[in-house]
Every structure is written in C-alpha cells, then in structure tokens.
Amino acid sequence: MAATRYRRFLKLCEEWPVEETKRNRDLGVFLRQRVAQAFREGENTQIADPETCDQMYESLVRIHTNYYKNKYPRLKDTSFTGVTVEDCRMILATDVLKQMEDMKKGTWRKLREKFSAKKTEEDSK
C-alpha cells in the first residue's frame, strides 16, 4: 500500500507547476522536498499513519485542481483593492520583493553596505 501512496505523490509532484519567479518560496518545490523526505526509501517506505498521509494527499489534490475555486466561483478576478491576479504574481516575484527590500533601506545603511563591500574586495587582493 505504501508503494501506491508513493506513486500517487510522485504523480502529483510531476503535475504540480513550479513558478520560476518565486525562487526558494515556491509551493511546488517545497512539495517535492517534503515528498522526498517522507518517502526516503521510495516504495519501501513504512508509513506510520496511513490515514493522515491519505488526508494530506487529498488536500493537496484539492489545491492542485482548484476544487474550492471552482466550487465557489467569484464574480470578479480582483480583490477589493482592484489588483488583478497577474499584478499579484508580479508583485510577489522574488526579484520584485528584493527590489522593494532594497528601497526600504536607509541612506546610511546603503552607504555602509557599499563601502564595506569595497573594503572586503580590497582586503582580498
């Protein structure tokens, strides 16, 4: 029975998309890592709690197939702010978040980082 569970999780991992814009923060990558940890021995892995394992799988399938999105359709694809799904994806991209974090830094902090980086480069020569 563990082999069947393992194959089902592998199939789900194959189908789950990976968003390249969310490096180190993507649910697909996290899912793959967790499956690899949980099934270290592959099909021979002994599952301590099969019922919980099946519940997790079913929950992930519902997320992957947009079960609740389809069950409870929305009238509009925007939130109360008027931001669209595409705008949210762009804002949550790793590169954009990094730029926003850099903008938050104060002038003194930017200068300190700039000069400390130069100092370490000079020291290494």
PDB file of C-alpha atoms in Angstrom:
ATOM      1  CA  MET A   1       0.000   0.000   0.000  1.00  0.00           C
ATOM      2  CA  ALA A   2       2.949   2.332   0.658  1.00  0.00           C
ATOM      3  CA  ALA A   3       4.065   1.860  -2.944  1.00  0.00           C
ATOM      4  CA  THR A   4       0.684   3.075  -4.195  1.00  0.00           C
ATOM      5  CA  ARG A   5       0.836   6.146  -1.964  1.00  0.00           C
ATOM      6  CA  TYR A   6       4.362   6.870  -3.113  1.00  0.00           C
ATOM      7  CA  ARG A   7       3.373   6.651  -6.790  1.00  0.00           C
ATOM      8  CA  ARG A   8       0.360   8.924  -6.212  1.00  0.00           C
ATOM      9  CA  PHE A   9       2.547  11.557  -4.554  1.00  0.00           C
ATOM     10  CA  LEU A  10       5.115  11.295  -7.362  1.00  0.00           C
ATOM     11  CA  LYS A  11       2.403  11.812  -9.970  1.00  0.00           C
ATOM     12  CA  LEU A  12       1.125  14.849  -8.063  1.00  0.00           C
ATOM     13  CA  CYS A  13       4.656  16.281  -7.914  1.00  0.00           C
ATOM     14  CA  GLU A  14       5.039  15.827 -11.674  1.00  0.00           C
ATOM     15  CA  GLU A  15       1.773  17.640 -12.344  1.00  0.00           C
ATOM     16  CA  TRP A  16       2.381  20.451  -9.862  1.00  0.00           C
ATOM     17  CA  PRO A  17       3.836  23.507 -11.633  1.00  0.00           C
ATOM     18  CA  VAL A  18       6.979  25.285 -10.474  1.00  0.00           C
ATOM     19  CA  GLU A  19       6.998  29.075 -10.598  1.00  0.00           C
ATOM     20  CA  GLU A  20      10.462  30.284 -11.522  1.00  0.00           C
ATOM     21  CA  THR A  21       9.648  33.800 -10.301  1.00  0.00           C
ATOM     22  CA  LYS A  22       9.396  32.574  -6.699  1.00  0.00           C
ATOM     23  CA  ARG A  23      12.835  31.130  -6.102  1.00  0.00           C
ATOM     24  CA  ASN A  24      13.117  29.323  -2.753  1.00  0.00           C
ATOM     25  CA  ARG A  25       9.498  30.198  -1.969  1.00  0.00           C
ATOM     26  CA  ASP A  26       7.529  28.043  -4.386  1.00  0.00           C
ATOM     27  CA  LEU A  27       4.939  25.562  -3.153  1.00  0.00           C
ATOM     28  CA  GLY A  28       5.792  23.068  -5.908  1.00  0.00           C
ATOM     29  CA  VAL A  29       9.449  22.963  -4.872  1.00  0.00           C
ATOM     30  CA  PHE A  30       8.502  22.660  -1.195  1.00  0.00           C
ATOM     31  CA  LEU A  31       6.109  19.816  -2.013  1.00  0.00           C
ATOM     32  CA  ARG A  32       8.817  17.923  -3.893  1.00  0.00           C
ATOM     33  CA  GLN A  33      11.234  18.308  -0.984  1.00  0.00           C
ATOM     34  CA  ARG A  34       8.660  17.088   1.543  1.00  0.00           C
ATOM     35  CA  VAL A  35       7.759  14.051  -0.554  1.00  0.00           C
ATOM     36  CA  ALA A  36      11.459  13.204  -0.878  1.00  0.00           C
ATOM     37  CA  GLN A  37      11.844  13.462   2.915  1.00  0.00           C
ATOM     38  CA  ALA A  38       8.710  11.472   3.707  1.00  0.00           C
ATOM     39  CA  PHE A  39       9.480   8.690   1.222  1.00  0.00           C
ATOM     40  CA  ARG A  40      13.240   8.343   1.726  1.00  0.00           C
ATOM     41  CA  GLU A  41      13.153   4.652   0.865  1.00  0.00           C
ATOM     42  CA  GLY A  42      10.829   5.115  -2.111  1.00  0.00           C
ATOM     43  CA  GLU A  43       8.198   2.423  -2.463  1.00  0.00           C
ATOM     44  CA  ASN A  44       9.626   0.525   0.515  1.00  0.00           C
ATOM     45  CA  THR A  45       8.952   3.353   2.970  1.00  0.00           C
ATOM     46  CA  GLN A  46       6.898   2.368   6.001  1.00  0.00           C
ATOM     47  CA  ILE A  47       4.147   4.924   6.701  1.00  0.00           C
ATOM     48  CA  ALA A  48       3.417   5.419  10.392  1.00  0.00           C
ATOM     49  CA  ASP A  49      -0.039   6.970   9.899  1.00  0.00           C
ATOM     50  CA  PRO A  50      -1.595   5.980   6.551  1.00  0.00           C
ATOM     51  CA  GLU A  51      -4.855   7.817   7.269  1.00  0.00           C
ATOM     52  CA  THR A  52      -3.086  11.151   7.782  1.00  0.00           C
ATOM     53  CA  CYS A  53      -0.997  10.514   4.671  1.00  0.00           C
ATOM     54  CA  ASP A  54      -4.146   9.973   2.602  1.00  0.00           C
ATOM     55  CA  GLN A  55      -5.748  13.112   4.042  1.00  0.00           C
ATOM     56  CA  MET A  56      -2.681  15.156   3.108  1.00  0.00           C
ATOM     57  CA  TYR A  57      -2.741  13.774  -0.405  1.00  0.00           C
ATOM     58  CA  GLU A  58      -6.439  14.539  -0.857  1.00  0.00           C
ATOM     59  CA  SER A  59      -5.941  18.083   0.451  1.00  0.00           C
ATOM     60  CA  LEU A  60      -3.074  18.687  -1.968  1.00  0.00           C
ATOM     61  CA  VAL A  61      -5.145  17.332  -4.853  1.00  0.00           C
ATOM     62  CA  ARG A  62      -7.960  19.751  -3.974  1.00  0.00           C
ATOM     63  CA  ILE A  63      -5.485  22.644  -4.000  1.00  0.00           C
ATOM     64  CA  HIS A  64      -3.917  21.498  -7.274  1.00  0.00           C
ATOM     65  CA  THR A  65      -7.246  21.052  -9.071  1.00  0.00           C
ATOM     66  CA  ASN A  66      -8.665  24.363  -7.786  1.00  0.00           C
ATOM     67  CA  TYR A  67     -11.532  22.484  -6.164  1.00  0.00           C
ATOM     68  CA  TYR A  68     -12.691  25.370  -3.969  1.00  0.00           C
ATOM     69  CA  LYS A  69     -12.139  27.976  -6.671  1.00  0.00           C
ATOM     70  CA  ASN A  70     -14.490  26.005  -8.911  1.00  0.00           C
ATOM     71  CA  LYS A  71     -16.938  25.180  -6.121  1.00  0.00           C
ATOM     72  CA  TYR A  72     -17.254  28.819  -5.031  1.00  0.00           C
ATOM     73  CA  PRO A  73     -16.751  30.912  -8.174  1.00  0.00           C
ATOM     74  CA  ARG A  74     -16.062  34.622  -7.765  1.00  0.00           C
ATOM     75  CA  LEU A  75     -17.865  37.329  -9.654  1.00  0.00           C
ATOM     76  CA  LYS A  76     -14.651  39.212 -10.386  1.00  0.00           C
ATOM     77  CA  ASP A  77     -10.988  38.220 -10.557  1.00  0.00           C
ATOM     78  CA  THR A  78      -9.871  41.172  -8.450  1.00  0.00           C
ATOM     79  CA  SER A  79      -9.858  41.920  -4.747  1.00  0.00           C
ATOM     80  CA  PHE A  80     -11.331  44.931  -3.018  1.00  0.00           C
ATOM     81  CA  THR A  81      -8.159  46.830  -3.941  1.00  0.00           C
ATOM     82  CA  GLY A  82      -8.723  46.233  -7.647  1.00  0.00           C
ATOM     83  CA  VAL A  83      -5.427  44.363  -8.027  1.00  0.00           C
ATOM     84  CA  THR A  84      -5.610  41.546 -10.563  1.00  0.00           C
ATOM     85  CA  VAL A  85      -4.100  38.072 -10.219  1.00  0.00           C
ATOM     86  CA  GLU A  86      -1.374  38.920 -12.728  1.00  0.00           C
ATOM     87  CA  ASP A  87      -0.439  42.042 -10.739  1.00  0.00           C
ATOM     88  CA  CYS A  88      -0.206  39.973  -7.554  1.00  0.00           C
ATOM     89  CA  ARG A  89       2.037  37.421  -9.256  1.00  0.00           C
ATOM     90  CA  MET A  90       4.314  40.184 -10.484  1.00  0.00           C
ATOM     91  CA  ILE A  91       4.467  41.851  -7.059  1.00  0.00           C
ATOM     92  CA  LEU A  92       5.229  38.564  -5.294  1.00  0.00           C
ATOM     93  CA  ALA A  93       8.071  37.642  -7.640  1.00  0.00           C
ATOM     94  CA  THR A  94      11.379  37.218  -5.815  1.00  0.00           C
ATOM     95  CA  ASP A  95      13.160  39.874  -7.880  1.00  0.00           C
ATOM     96  CA  VAL A  96      10.486  42.499  -7.197  1.00  0.00           C
ATOM     97  CA  LEU A  97      10.470  41.714  -3.475  1.00  0.00           C
ATOM     98  CA  LYS A  98      14.264  42.095  -3.424  1.00  0.00           C
ATOM     99  CA  GLN A  99      13.981  45.490  -5.123  1.00  0.00           C
ATOM    100  CA  MET A 100      11.348  46.586  -2.604  1.00  0.00           C
ATOM    101  CA  GLU A 101      13.567  45.455   0.262  1.00  0.00           C
ATOM    102  CA  ASP A 102      16.466  47.483  -1.171  1.00  0.00           C
ATOM    103  CA  MET A 103      14.203  50.533  -1.420  1.00  0.00           C
ATOM    104  CA  LYS A 104      13.333  50.232   2.278  1.00  0.00           C
ATOM    105  CA  LYS A 105      16.950  50.562   3.339  1.00  0.00           C
ATOM    106  CA  GLY A 106      18.026  53.931   4.657  1.00  0.00           C
ATOM    107  CA  THR A 107      20.732  56.044   3.080  1.00  0.00           C
ATOM    108  CA  TRP A 108      23.285  55.330   5.808  1.00  0.00           C
ATOM    109  CA  ARG A 109      22.701  51.606   5.603  1.00  0.00           C
ATOM    110  CA  LYS A 110      23.142  51.631   1.808  1.00  0.00           C
ATOM    111  CA  LEU A 111      26.385  53.591   2.117  1.00  0.00           C
ATOM    112  CA  ARG A 112      27.692  51.335   4.858  1.00  0.00           C
ATOM    113  CA  GLU A 113      26.966  48.205   2.788  1.00  0.00           C
ATOM    114  CA  LYS A 114      28.511  49.771  -0.301  1.00  0.00           C
ATOM    115  CA  PHE A 115      31.749  50.728   1.418  1.00  0.00           C
ATOM    116  CA  SER A 116      32.010  47.556   3.478  1.00  0.00           C
ATOM    117  CA  ALA A 117      31.711  45.522   0.255  1.00  0.00           C
ATOM    118  CA  LYS A 118      34.503  47.566  -1.345  1.00  0.00           C
ATOM    119  CA  LYS A 119      36.677  47.157   1.734  1.00  0.00           C
ATOM    120  CA  THR A 120      36.380  43.370   1.695  1.00  0.00           C
ATOM    121  CA  GLU A 121      37.208  43.310  -2.038  1.00  0.00           C
ATOM    122  CA  GLU A 122      40.337  45.379  -1.416  1.00  0.00           C
ATOM    123  CA  ASP A 123      41.348  43.175   1.511  1.00  0.00           C
ATOM    124  CA  SER A 124      41.093  40.036  -0.603  1.00  0.00           C
ATOM    125  CA  LYS A 125      43.525  41.429  -3.272  1.00  0.00           C
TER     126      LYS A 125
END
